[in-house]
Amino acid sequence: MKGLKLLAWRHLSYHKARTLLLIGCLALTGFLPSATTALTSAYQVNLAARGESTPFLVGAQGSRFDLTLNALYFRRAELETLSWGELSALRNDNDFVVIPLHLAHTARGYAICGTTPEYFELHNLAPQQGTPPLILGDVLLGAKVAAALDLKVGDALFSDPSELYDISKPPALKMRVCGLLPATNTPDDDAVFVSINTAWVLDGLAHGHDDTETIKPKLVLGKTDNQVVVSQALLEYREVTSENLASFHSHLDPDARPLHGAIISPAKGVDAAEWAKATTLAKTRFEQSRVLQFVSPHTVLSDLMSFVFRLKTFFDAFSGVLFLITGLLTALVLTLSAKLRSREMATLHRIGCSRSATIKLHLYELTFVALASAGLAFLGVQIAIQLLPDLVQTL
Amino acid sequence: MTTLVRAADLRFAYGEGEFELFVASLHIELGQHTVVIGPSGCGKTTLAHLIAGILTPSSGQTEVCGVGISTLSDSARRAFRLDKIGMVFQQFELLGYLTALENILLPFHLAEQSPAASDFGRAQNLAERMGVAHTLQRRPEKLSQGERQRVAICRALIAKPQLVICDEPTGNLDPSAKLAAMDLLFEQVAKDGATLLMVTHDHGLLERFAQVIDMGSSR
């Protein structure tokens, strides 16, 4: 560095605190709107990707946002349930694959998603270790859950009891980790997957216990040819093992078993035209339904993003005001600095420094500060972008 | 002898009769050491600034190195000053954010030139002669008054100016530092063959100069 650039650099270096403060303020002013734009864009891409990978959702009538966020992001909103039987028409339609979703329970705070193997096919999820949860009591862990709880295949994981002090409610179930999913940077990383039948065991709608032929006679309250009434004192199994697996059963009509939603995806071999026709018919049918709703997650998330963008517009306006204030303060600092340097400028003038050189000196200083601020803001935005996958998941 | 500085019918005024300076005739020969003395407020510094082209006269001519400096534009006068004239000030006026070496090389930086190796060598040489070589990497705040003035003298001499103008250069120095600084200044100016014009109110220095301009009597 030489000439006036050297003088400008030396002046800024000498007044380190003031220079760094100025750079920090300007960088922050540049960083905030840039980072917000990057964050919003990444959020939009993330939402759109998740929405596009889930063709349609069916759920009980209610908020379509709750249904979508619950089904796609495992947010624990209170959802009305629908029954397995209510999906019979769709299940019997060869154009559709119906993937049930049961989202009522948690294990050590992580959402349990009861579903079928088609869910993993739809989202291209293959365990990096172990197997999908095909057997009752098996759990497949998302990458973050496995890392956070330090669990591996073969370890046990207890479900969270729904009511700790109410013994009539189902107790915690000890489940076996059957597999681990790779990290996908999607909400699947934060979920615990079980078979839909395991979810119903967690509901208390299916259970296992000792054979009524072998239990103590005093626990049998009544007996007919096809029914045995047993005492509440008969303990249900709190763990599914290979020995007691066969004893698990449900007394509830299979069609009455509850779900919190279902993903509707095209069956294999269904072409785009057939799929469009089938979904149009299904939508029309569900539009007339008073108990169920048929929603396109992509549309719902687009609507949600329009809210986000509306908020961003306000934020951009605030950023504009912030930018203006920072600009004015910077101008004030530079004006005061020029006044403080009037003696120095007079000396330079007396030595023979030209007016253009004096202006250049100030411009170089301003350029250095602006470049450093822009660089810092750029670095901040890059770091934010690196952290965005996690940040977007957090949001 | 060649005349380096020539002024005729030089008139400068500001305010409404507040201050007025008139110099009928002034000649400073090449290599001559001239001192301007006089009471405070008599216009010693104003005269030095008129010769340096920092101020422009109301009327009259100032010629330095054969150039009518009073007829030049502001930017031309600045360029001329940077090229031909070295200035030493009473308050030294070193830039606090530069090291002593960078202060010495300031005329090159202001001219947007990169100092050559020979310029660095000259700076080192001048600093050694002035006894401030050990301070070259220090900032002015770490220097004594005497060291600051000697660094300022080095700055005035670095570009080998034809005319060195010193405005009360010893005003802020104690007697021993003053004598040392003057000895070094005279020696170096003589070595470079430069012409010296000094403004002072210190009558103890007069015997060192070939020409004395007493503003108190000539005003």
Coordinates of C-alpha atoms in Angstrom, one line a residue:
Chain A
M1 CA 0.0 0.0 0.0
K2 CA 1.3 3.5 -0.8
G3 CA 0.4 7.1 -1.1
L4 CA -3.0 8.3 0.1
K5 CA -4.3 4.7 0.5
L6 CA -1.5 4.1 3.1
L7 CA -2.5 7.3 4.9
A8 CA -6.2 6.3 4.9
W9 CA -5.4 2.8 6.1
R10 CA -3.1 4.1 8.9
H11 CA -5.7 6.6 10.0
L12 CA -8.4 3.9 10.3
S13 CA -6.0 1.5 12.0
Y14 CA -5.0 4.1 14.5
H15 CA -8.6 4.8 15.5
K16 CA -9.4 1.1 15.8
A17 CA -12.4 1.2 18.1
R18 CA -14.2 3.9 16.1
T19 CA -13.5 2.2 12.9
L20 CA -14.6 -1.2 14.1
L21 CA -17.8 0.3 15.6
L22 CA -18.6 1.9 12.2
I23 CA -17.8 -1.2 10.3
G24 CA -19.9 -3.3 12.8
C25 CA -22.9 -0.9 12.4
L26 CA -22.8 -0.8 8.6
A27 CA -22.2 -4.6 8.4
L28 CA -25.2 -5.2 10.7
T29 CA -27.3 -3.0 8.5
G30 CA -26.3 -4.9 5.5
F31 CA -26.5 -8.3 7.2
L32 CA -30.0 -8.1 8.5
P33 CA -32.0 -7.7 5.3
S34 CA -29.6 -10.0 3.4
A35 CA -29.9 -12.7 6.0
T36 CA -33.6 -12.3 6.2
T37 CA -33.9 -12.7 2.5
A38 CA -31.6 -15.8 2.5
L39 CA -33.5 -17.3 5.4
T40 CA -36.9 -16.7 3.8
S41 CA -35.7 -18.1 0.5
A42 CA -34.3 -21.2 2.2
Y43 CA -37.5 -21.6 4.3
Q44 CA -39.5 -21.3 1.1
V45 CA -37.4 -23.9 -0.7
N46 CA -37.6 -26.2 2.3
L47 CA -41.3 -25.8 2.7
A48 CA -41.9 -26.2 -1.0
A49 CA -39.7 -29.4 -1.2
R50 CA -41.5 -31.0 1.7
G51 CA -44.9 -29.9 0.3
E52 CA -44.1 -31.2 -3.2
S53 CA -42.9 -34.6 -1.8
T54 CA -46.4 -35.1 -0.2
P55 CA -49.0 -35.0 -2.9
F56 CA -52.2 -34.8 -0.9
L57 CA -53.4 -35.1 2.7
V58 CA -56.6 -36.3 4.2
G59 CA -57.7 -35.4 7.7
A60 CA -60.6 -34.6 9.9
Q61 CA -62.3 -31.2 9.2
G62 CA -60.5 -28.4 10.9
S63 CA -57.5 -26.1 10.2
R64 CA -55.8 -27.1 7.0
F65 CA -52.6 -25.5 8.4
D66 CA -52.7 -27.6 11.5
L67 CA -53.3 -30.7 9.5
T68 CA -50.4 -29.9 7.1
L69 CA -47.9 -28.8 9.7
N70 CA -48.7 -31.8 11.8
A71 CA -48.5 -34.3 9.0
L72 CA -45.4 -32.9 7.4
Y73 CA -43.5 -31.4 10.4
F74 CA -44.9 -33.5 13.3
R75 CA -46.0 -30.3 15.1
R76 CA -48.2 -31.4 18.0
A77 CA -51.3 -29.4 17.3
E78 CA -54.5 -30.8 18.6
L79 CA -56.1 -32.6 15.7
E80 CA -59.5 -34.2 15.4
T81 CA -59.1 -37.9 14.5
L82 CA -60.6 -39.7 11.6
S83 CA -61.1 -43.5 11.5
W84 CA -59.3 -46.0 9.4
G85 CA -62.7 -47.0 8.0
E86 CA -63.4 -43.5 6.7
L87 CA -60.5 -44.0 4.3
S88 CA -61.9 -47.2 2.9
A89 CA -63.1 -45.6 -0.4
L90 CA -59.6 -44.2 -1.0
R91 CA -57.9 -47.5 0.1
N92 CA -60.1 -49.4 -2.3
D93 CA -59.3 -47.1 -5.2
N94 CA -56.4 -48.6 -7.2
D95 CA -55.1 -45.1 -8.2
F96 CA -54.2 -44.2 -4.6
V97 CA -51.8 -45.4 -2.0
V98 CA -53.1 -44.4 1.4
I99 CA -50.4 -43.9 4.0
P100 CA -51.9 -43.6 7.5
L101 CA -50.4 -41.1 10.0
H102 CA -50.8 -41.4 13.8
L103 CA -49.2 -38.5 15.6
A104 CA -50.5 -38.5 19.2
H105 CA -47.5 -39.8 21.2
T106 CA -44.0 -38.9 22.1
A107 CA -40.9 -40.7 23.3
R108 CA -38.6 -38.6 25.4
G109 CA -40.1 -35.5 23.9
Y110 CA -39.7 -36.6 20.2
A111 CA -42.8 -37.0 18.1
I112 CA -43.8 -40.6 17.4
C113 CA -45.2 -41.1 13.9
G114 CA -47.2 -44.3 13.5
T115 CA -47.3 -45.2 9.8
T116 CA -46.8 -47.9 7.2
P117 CA -43.7 -48.8 5.1
E118 CA -45.1 -46.8 2.2
Y119 CA -44.2 -43.6 4.1
F120 CA -40.5 -44.5 3.8
E121 CA -40.9 -45.4 0.1
L122 CA -42.6 -42.0 -0.6
H123 CA -39.8 -40.0 1.1
N124 CA -37.0 -42.3 -0.2
L125 CA -36.1 -43.1 3.4
A126 CA -34.0 -46.3 3.8
P127 CA -32.4 -47.0 7.2
Q128 CA -28.7 -46.6 7.2
Q129 CA -28.6 -49.3 10.0
G130 CA -31.2 -51.9 10.8
T131 CA -34.7 -52.3 9.3
P132 CA -37.9 -50.3 9.1
P133 CA -40.4 -50.8 12.0
L134 CA -42.2 -53.8 10.6
I135 CA -42.8 -55.6 13.9
L136 CA -44.9 -54.4 16.8
G137 CA -42.9 -52.5 19.3
D138 CA -40.1 -51.6 16.9
V139 CA -38.9 -48.0 16.4
L140 CA -37.0 -46.4 13.6
L141 CA -35.2 -43.3 14.7
G142 CA -34.5 -40.1 12.8
A143 CA -30.9 -39.1 12.7
K144 CA -31.1 -36.3 15.2
V145 CA -33.1 -38.3 17.7
A146 CA -30.5 -41.1 17.5
A147 CA -27.7 -38.7 18.0
A148 CA -29.4 -36.7 20.8
L149 CA -30.5 -39.8 22.7
D150 CA -27.3 -41.7 21.9
L151 CA -29.3 -44.8 20.8
K152 CA -28.3 -47.6 18.5
V153 CA -30.0 -50.6 17.0
G154 CA -31.1 -53.0 19.7
D155 CA -31.4 -50.3 22.4
A156 CA -34.7 -49.7 24.2
L157 CA -36.8 -46.5 24.1
F158 CA -39.8 -45.9 26.3
S159 CA -42.8 -43.9 25.1
D160 CA -43.9 -41.0 27.2
P161 CA -46.9 -42.0 29.4
S162 CA -49.9 -40.0 28.4
E163 CA -51.1 -39.7 32.0
L164 CA -48.6 -40.3 34.8
Y165 CA -51.0 -40.6 37.7
D166 CA -54.0 -42.2 35.9
I167 CA -53.5 -46.0 36.0
S168 CA -56.5 -46.5 33.7
K169 CA -54.5 -44.8 30.9
P170 CA -52.0 -46.8 28.9
P171 CA -48.6 -47.1 30.6
A172 CA -45.3 -46.3 28.8
L173 CA -44.3 -49.0 26.3
K174 CA -40.7 -50.2 26.1
M175 CA -39.9 -50.3 22.5
R176 CA -36.8 -51.7 20.7
V177 CA -34.8 -49.6 18.3
C178 CA -34.8 -51.6 15.0
G179 CA -33.1 -49.1 12.7
L180 CA -31.6 -45.6 12.3
L181 CA -32.3 -43.2 9.4
P182 CA -29.6 -41.2 7.8
A183 CA -29.7 -37.4 8.2
T184 CA -32.0 -35.9 5.6
N185 CA -32.3 -32.3 6.8
T186 CA -36.0 -32.7 6.9
P187 CA -38.4 -33.1 9.9
D188 CA -37.9 -36.9 9.6
D189 CA -34.6 -36.4 11.4
D190 CA -36.5 -35.3 14.5
A191 CA -39.1 -38.1 14.5
V192 CA -39.5 -41.6 15.9
F193 CA -41.3 -43.9 13.5
V194 CA -43.3 -46.9 14.6
S195 CA -45.8 -49.2 12.8
I196 CA -49.4 -48.0 12.8
N197 CA -50.3 -51.0 15.0
T198 CA -47.7 -50.0 17.6
A199 CA -49.3 -46.5 17.6
W200 CA -52.6 -48.1 18.5
V201 CA -50.9 -50.1 21.3
L202 CA -49.7 -46.7 22.6
D203 CA -53.3 -45.5 22.4
G204 CA -54.3 -48.5 24.6
L205 CA -56.5 -49.7 21.8
A206 CA -54.5 -52.9 21.4
H207 CA -52.7 -54.7 24.2
G208 CA -51.1 -58.0 25.2
H209 CA -51.5 -60.0 28.4
D210 CA -51.3 -63.5 29.8
D211 CA -53.5 -66.1 28.2
T212 CA -56.9 -66.2 30.0
E213 CA -56.7 -70.0 30.1
T214 CA -53.5 -69.8 32.2
I215 CA -54.2 -66.8 34.4
K216 CA -55.2 -67.1 38.1
P217 CA -58.9 -68.0 38.3
K218 CA -59.6 -65.2 40.7
L219 CA -58.7 -62.7 37.8
V220 CA -61.5 -64.2 35.7
L221 CA -64.7 -62.3 36.5
G222 CA -66.9 -64.1 33.9
K223 CA -66.7 -66.5 31.1
T224 CA -69.0 -67.5 28.1
D225 CA -68.3 -69.6 25.1
N226 CA -66.8 -66.7 23.1
Q227 CA -65.9 -64.1 25.7
V228 CA -63.9 -63.9 28.9
V229 CA -64.2 -60.9 31.3
V230 CA -61.1 -60.4 33.3
S231 CA -60.3 -58.2 36.3
Q232 CA -58.6 -54.8 35.9
A233 CA -55.9 -56.2 38.0
L234 CA -54.6 -58.3 35.1
L235 CA -51.5 -56.5 34.0
E236 CA -50.9 -55.7 30.4
Y237 CA -47.5 -56.3 28.9
R238 CA -45.4 -53.1 28.9
E239 CA -42.9 -54.5 26.3
V240 CA -43.3 -56.4 23.1
T241 CA -41.1 -59.4 23.0
S242 CA -40.8 -62.4 20.7
E243 CA -42.5 -64.5 23.4
N244 CA -45.5 -62.2 23.9
L245 CA -45.9 -60.8 20.4
A246 CA -48.6 -63.2 19.5
S247 CA -50.7 -62.2 22.5
F248 CA -51.2 -58.6 21.4
H249 CA -54.7 -58.0 20.1
S250 CA -57.3 -55.4 19.8
H251 CA -61.0 -55.5 20.9
L252 CA -61.8 -52.6 18.7
D253 CA -63.3 -52.8 15.2
P254 CA -60.3 -52.3 12.8
D255 CA -62.2 -49.7 10.9
A256 CA -62.8 -47.7 14.0
R257 CA -59.1 -47.3 14.9
P258 CA -58.1 -43.6 14.9
L259 CA -55.7 -41.7 12.7
H260 CA -54.6 -38.1 12.6
G261 CA -54.3 -37.9 8.9
A262 CA -53.3 -39.9 5.8
I263 CA -51.0 -39.1 2.9
I264 CA -52.5 -39.8 -0.5
S265 CA -49.9 -40.6 -3.2
P266 CA -50.3 -42.2 -6.6
A267 CA -50.2 -45.9 -6.9
K268 CA -47.5 -47.5 -9.0
G269 CA -48.3 -47.4 -12.7
V270 CA -50.7 -44.5 -12.5
D271 CA -49.9 -41.9 -15.1
A272 CA -50.2 -38.2 -14.7
A273 CA -53.6 -38.0 -16.5
E274 CA -55.1 -40.8 -14.4
W275 CA -53.7 -39.2 -11.2
A276 CA -55.1 -35.8 -12.1
K277 CA -58.5 -37.3 -12.8
A278 CA -58.5 -39.4 -9.7
T279 CA -57.5 -36.6 -7.4
T280 CA -60.1 -34.2 -8.9
L281 CA -62.8 -36.7 -8.2
A282 CA -61.5 -37.3 -4.7
K283 CA -61.3 -33.5 -4.0
T284 CA -64.9 -33.1 -5.3
R285 CA -66.0 -35.9 -3.0
F286 CA -64.2 -34.5 0.0
E287 CA -65.5 -31.0 -0.7
Q288 CA -68.9 -32.2 0.1
S289 CA -67.8 -34.1 3.2
R290 CA -68.6 -32.5 6.5
V291 CA -66.1 -34.6 8.5
L292 CA -63.1 -34.9 6.3
Q293 CA -60.9 -32.5 4.3
F294 CA -58.6 -33.2 1.3
V295 CA -55.8 -30.7 1.0
S296 CA -52.8 -30.1 -1.1
P297 CA -49.8 -29.5 1.2
H298 CA -48.1 -27.5 -1.6
T299 CA -51.1 -25.1 -1.8
V300 CA -51.3 -24.8 2.0
L301 CA -47.6 -24.1 2.4
S302 CA -47.7 -21.5 -0.5
D303 CA -50.5 -19.8 1.4
L304 CA -48.4 -20.0 4.6
M305 CA -45.4 -18.5 2.7
S306 CA -47.5 -15.6 1.5
F307 CA -48.1 -14.7 5.2
V308 CA -44.3 -15.0 5.8
F309 CA -43.6 -12.7 2.8
R310 CA -46.1 -10.2 4.1
L311 CA -44.2 -10.2 7.4
K312 CA -41.0 -9.9 5.5
T313 CA -42.3 -6.8 3.7
F314 CA -42.7 -5.2 7.1
F315 CA -39.3 -6.3 8.2
D316 CA -37.8 -4.9 5.0
A317 CA -39.4 -1.6 5.7
F318 CA -37.9 -1.6 9.2
S319 CA -34.5 -2.5 7.6
G320 CA -34.9 0.4 5.3
V321 CA -35.5 2.7 8.3
L322 CA -32.5 1.1 10.1
F323 CA -30.4 1.6 6.9
L324 CA -31.4 5.3 6.7
I325 CA -30.6 5.9 10.4
T326 CA -27.3 4.2 10.1
G327 CA -26.5 6.2 7.0
L328 CA -27.3 9.4 8.8
L329 CA -25.3 8.4 11.8
T330 CA -22.4 7.5 9.5
A331 CA -22.6 10.9 7.9
L332 CA -22.7 12.5 11.3
V333 CA -19.6 10.5 12.4
L334 CA -17.8 11.5 9.2
T335 CA -18.7 15.2 9.5
L336 CA -17.5 15.2 13.2
S337 CA -14.4 13.4 12.1
A338 CA -13.7 16.0 9.4
K339 CA -14.1 18.8 12.0
L340 CA -11.8 17.0 14.4
R341 CA -9.3 16.6 11.5
S342 CA -9.4 20.3 10.4
R343 CA -6.0 21.0 11.8
E344 CA -4.5 17.9 10.1
M345 CA -6.1 19.0 6.8
A346 CA -4.7 22.5 7.3
T347 CA -1.2 21.0 7.7
L348 CA -1.6 18.9 4.6
H349 CA -2.8 22.0 2.7
R350 CA 0.3 24.0 3.9
I351 CA 2.6 21.2 2.9
G352 CA 1.1 21.2 -0.5
C353 CA -1.6 18.5 -0.6
S354 CA -4.1 19.2 -3.3
R355 CA -7.8 19.4 -2.7
S356 CA -8.5 16.4 -4.8
A357 CA -5.9 14.4 -2.8
T358 CA -7.7 15.4 0.4
I359 CA -11.0 14.3 -1.0
K360 CA -9.4 11.1 -2.2
L361 CA -8.0 10.5 1.3
H362 CA -11.6 10.7 2.8
L363 CA -13.0 8.5 -0.1
Y364 CA -10.3 5.8 0.5
E365 CA -11.2 5.7 4.2
L366 CA -14.9 5.5 3.3
T367 CA -14.2 2.8 0.7
F368 CA -12.1 0.7 3.2
V369 CA -14.9 0.9 5.8
A370 CA -17.6 0.1 3.2
L371 CA -15.6 -2.8 1.8
A372 CA -14.9 -4.2 5.3
S373 CA -18.6 -3.8 6.2
A374 CA -19.7 -5.5 3.0
G375 CA -17.2 -8.3 3.6
L376 CA -18.4 -8.8 7.1
A377 CA -22.0 -8.7 6.1
F378 CA -21.3 -11.2 3.3
L379 CA -19.4 -13.5 5.7
G380 CA -22.3 -13.3 8.2
V381 CA -24.8 -14.2 5.5
Q382 CA -22.6 -17.1 4.4
I383 CA -22.5 -18.4 8.0
A384 CA -26.2 -17.9 8.3
I385 CA -26.7 -19.9 5.0
Q386 CA -24.5 -22.7 6.4
L387 CA -26.6 -22.8 9.5
L388 CA -29.8 -22.5 7.6
P389 CA -30.7 -26.2 7.3
D390 CA -30.7 -26.4 11.1
L391 CA -32.3 -23.0 11.5
V392 CA -35.1 -23.8 9.1
Q393 CA -35.8 -27.0 11.0
T394 CA -35.9 -25.0 14.2
L395 CA -38.4 -22.6 12.7
Chain B
M1 CA 24.0 35.5 -7.6
T2 CA 20.7 34.0 -8.6
T3 CA 17.6 35.4 -6.9
L4 CA 15.4 32.6 -5.6
V5 CA 12.6 34.7 -4.0
R6 CA 11.5 38.0 -5.4
A7 CA 8.6 40.1 -4.2
A8 CA 7.6 43.6 -5.3
D9 CA 4.8 45.9 -4.1
L10 CA 3.4 43.0 -2.2
R11 CA 0.2 43.9 -0.4
F12 CA -2.0 41.7 1.7
A13 CA -5.0 42.7 3.8
Y14 CA -7.9 41.2 5.6
G15 CA -10.9 42.6 7.4
E16 CA -11.7 46.2 7.1
G17 CA -8.4 47.7 7.9
E18 CA -7.9 45.1 10.6
F19 CA -4.6 43.9 9.2
E20 CA -2.5 45.1 6.3
L21 CA 0.9 44.0 5.1
F22 CA 2.9 45.8 2.5
V23 CA 6.4 44.7 1.2
A24 CA 7.9 47.1 -1.3
S25 CA 10.7 44.8 -2.3
L26 CA 12.2 41.5 -1.2
H27 CA 15.1 39.5 -2.6
I28 CA 16.4 36.2 -1.3
E29 CA 19.4 34.8 -3.1
L30 CA 19.8 31.1 -3.9
G31 CA 21.4 29.4 -0.9
Q32 CA 21.0 32.4 1.3
H33 CA 19.8 32.1 4.9
T34 CA 17.3 34.8 5.7
V35 CA 15.5 35.5 8.9
V36 CA 12.2 37.4 9.3
I37 CA 11.9 39.0 12.7
G38 CA 9.5 41.4 14.3
P39 CA 6.9 41.8 17.1
S40 CA 3.9 39.5 17.3
G41 CA 1.2 40.4 14.9
C42 CA 3.5 42.3 12.5
G43 CA 2.9 39.8 9.7
K44 CA 6.0 37.6 9.8
T45 CA 4.0 34.4 9.3
T46 CA 1.8 36.1 6.7
L47 CA 4.9 37.0 4.7
A48 CA 6.2 33.4 4.9
H49 CA 2.7 32.2 3.8
L50 CA 2.7 34.6 0.8
I51 CA 6.1 33.4 -0.3
A52 CA 5.0 29.8 0.1
G53 CA 1.8 30.5 -1.9
I54 CA -0.4 29.5 1.1
L55 CA -1.9 33.0 0.9
T56 CA -2.4 35.1 -2.2
P57 CA -1.5 38.8 -2.1
S58 CA -4.2 41.5 -2.7
S59 CA -1.7 43.0 -5.1
G60 CA 1.9 42.7 -6.2
Q61 CA 4.0 39.8 -7.3
T62 CA 5.8 37.0 -5.6
E63 CA 8.2 35.0 -7.6
V64 CA 9.9 31.8 -6.3
C65 CA 12.4 29.8 -8.3
G66 CA 11.5 31.9 -11.3
V67 CA 7.8 31.1 -11.1
G68 CA 5.2 33.8 -10.4
I69 CA 3.6 31.9 -7.6
S70 CA 0.9 34.5 -6.9
T71 CA -0.4 34.1 -10.4
L72 CA -0.8 30.3 -10.2
S73 CA -4.1 28.6 -9.6
D74 CA -4.7 27.1 -6.1
S75 CA -4.0 23.6 -7.3
A76 CA -0.8 24.7 -9.2
R77 CA 0.4 26.5 -6.1
R78 CA -0.1 23.4 -3.9
A79 CA 1.8 21.3 -6.4
F80 CA 4.5 23.9 -6.6
R81 CA 4.8 24.0 -2.8
L82 CA 4.9 20.2 -2.6
D83 CA 7.7 20.1 -5.2
K84 CA 9.8 23.1 -4.4
I85 CA 9.2 24.2 -0.8
G86 CA 9.8 22.4 2.5
M87 CA 7.8 23.7 5.5
V88 CA 8.7 23.5 9.3
F89 CA 6.0 24.6 11.7
Q90 CA 6.1 25.8 15.3
Q91 CA 3.8 23.0 16.5
F92 CA 5.7 20.5 14.3
E93 CA 2.3 19.3 12.9
L94 CA 3.3 15.7 12.6
L95 CA 0.4 13.3 11.8
G96 CA -0.3 11.3 15.0
Y97 CA -1.4 8.2 13.2
L98 CA 1.9 7.8 11.2
T99 CA 5.2 6.7 12.4
A100 CA 8.2 9.1 12.4
L101 CA 9.4 7.5 9.2
E102 CA 6.0 7.7 7.5
N103 CA 5.8 11.4 8.6
I104 CA 9.2 12.1 7.0
L105 CA 8.0 10.4 3.8
L106 CA 4.7 12.3 3.9
P107 CA 5.4 14.6 0.9
F108 CA 5.8 11.5 -1.4
H109 CA 2.5 10.0 0.0
L110 CA 0.7 13.3 -0.7
A111 CA 2.0 13.4 -4.2
E112 CA 0.6 9.8 -4.5
Q113 CA 4.1 8.5 -5.2
S114 CA 5.6 5.4 -3.9
P115 CA 8.9 6.4 -2.1
A116 CA 11.8 4.8 -3.9
A117 CA 14.5 2.8 -2.1
S118 CA 16.7 5.9 -2.4
D119 CA 14.0 8.0 -0.7
F120 CA 14.0 5.5 2.2
G121 CA 17.8 5.7 2.3
R122 CA 17.6 9.5 2.4
A123 CA 15.0 9.4 5.2
Q124 CA 17.2 7.1 7.2
N125 CA 20.3 9.3 6.5
L126 CA 18.5 12.5 7.5
A127 CA 17.2 10.8 10.6
E128 CA 20.7 9.7 11.5
R129 CA 22.1 13.2 11.0
M130 CA 19.3 14.6 13.1
G131 CA 19.7 12.0 15.8
V132 CA 16.3 10.5 15.5
A133 CA 17.1 7.3 13.6
H134 CA 16.1 5.3 16.7
T135 CA 12.6 6.8 16.7
L136 CA 11.7 6.1 13.1
Q137 CA 9.1 3.4 13.9
R138 CA 7.6 5.3 16.8
R139 CA 4.5 7.5 16.6
P140 CA 4.9 11.2 17.5
E141 CA 3.1 10.7 20.8
K142 CA 6.1 8.6 21.9
L143 CA 8.7 11.3 20.9
S144 CA 10.0 14.2 22.9
Q145 CA 9.4 17.8 21.7
G146 CA 13.0 18.0 20.4
E147 CA 12.6 14.7 18.6
R148 CA 9.4 15.8 17.0
Q149 CA 10.9 19.0 15.7
R150 CA 13.8 17.1 14.2
V151 CA 11.4 14.7 12.5
A152 CA 9.5 17.7 11.2
I153 CA 12.8 19.1 9.8
C154 CA 13.5 15.8 8.1
R155 CA 10.0 15.9 6.6
A156 CA 10.7 19.4 5.2
L157 CA 14.0 18.3 3.7
I158 CA 13.2 14.9 2.4
A159 CA 12.1 16.0 -1.1
K160 CA 15.2 18.2 -1.5
P161 CA 13.3 21.4 -1.7
Q162 CA 14.9 24.6 -3.1
L163 CA 13.4 26.7 -0.4
V164 CA 12.9 25.7 3.3
I165 CA 10.5 27.9 5.2
C166 CA 10.5 27.6 9.0
D167 CA 7.8 29.3 11.0
E168 CA 9.0 29.8 14.6
P169 CA 10.6 26.3 14.5
T170 CA 12.2 26.7 18.0
G171 CA 9.2 28.2 19.7
N172 CA 8.3 25.0 21.6
L173 CA 11.8 23.8 22.3
D174 CA 13.9 24.2 25.4
P175 CA 17.3 26.1 24.9
S176 CA 19.5 23.1 24.5
A177 CA 17.1 21.3 22.1
K178 CA 16.7 24.6 20.2
L179 CA 20.4 25.0 19.6
A180 CA 20.8 21.3 18.6
A181 CA 17.9 21.5 16.2
M182 CA 19.2 24.7 14.6
D183 CA 22.7 23.3 14.2
L184 CA 21.3 20.3 12.4
L185 CA 18.9 22.4 10.3
F186 CA 21.7 24.7 9.1
E187 CA 24.1 21.9 8.4
Q188 CA 21.6 19.9 6.4
V189 CA 20.2 22.9 4.5
A190 CA 23.8 23.9 3.6
K191 CA 24.5 20.3 2.5
D192 CA 21.5 20.3 0.2
G193 CA 22.2 23.7 -1.2
A194 CA 18.8 24.9 -0.2
T195 CA 17.7 28.4 0.6
L196 CA 16.4 29.0 4.2
L197 CA 13.8 31.5 5.2
M198 CA 13.0 31.5 8.9
V199 CA 10.4 33.4 10.8
T200 CA 11.3 33.9 14.4
H201 CA 11.1 36.3 17.3
D202 CA 14.3 34.8 18.8
H203 CA 17.0 37.4 18.4
G204 CA 19.6 35.0 19.6
L205 CA 19.6 33.3 16.3
L206 CA 20.1 36.4 14.1
E207 CA 23.9 36.1 13.8
R208 CA 23.5 32.8 11.9
F209 CA 21.7 34.5 9.0
A210 CA 23.1 36.4 6.1
Q211 CA 20.0 38.5 5.7
V212 CA 17.7 39.8 8.4
I213 CA 14.3 41.2 7.5
D214 CA 12.9 43.2 10.4
M215 CA 9.2 43.5 10.0
G216 CA 9.0 45.8 12.9
S217 CA 11.0 48.5 11.1
S218 CA 10.1 47.7 7.5
R219 CA 6.4 47.6 7.9

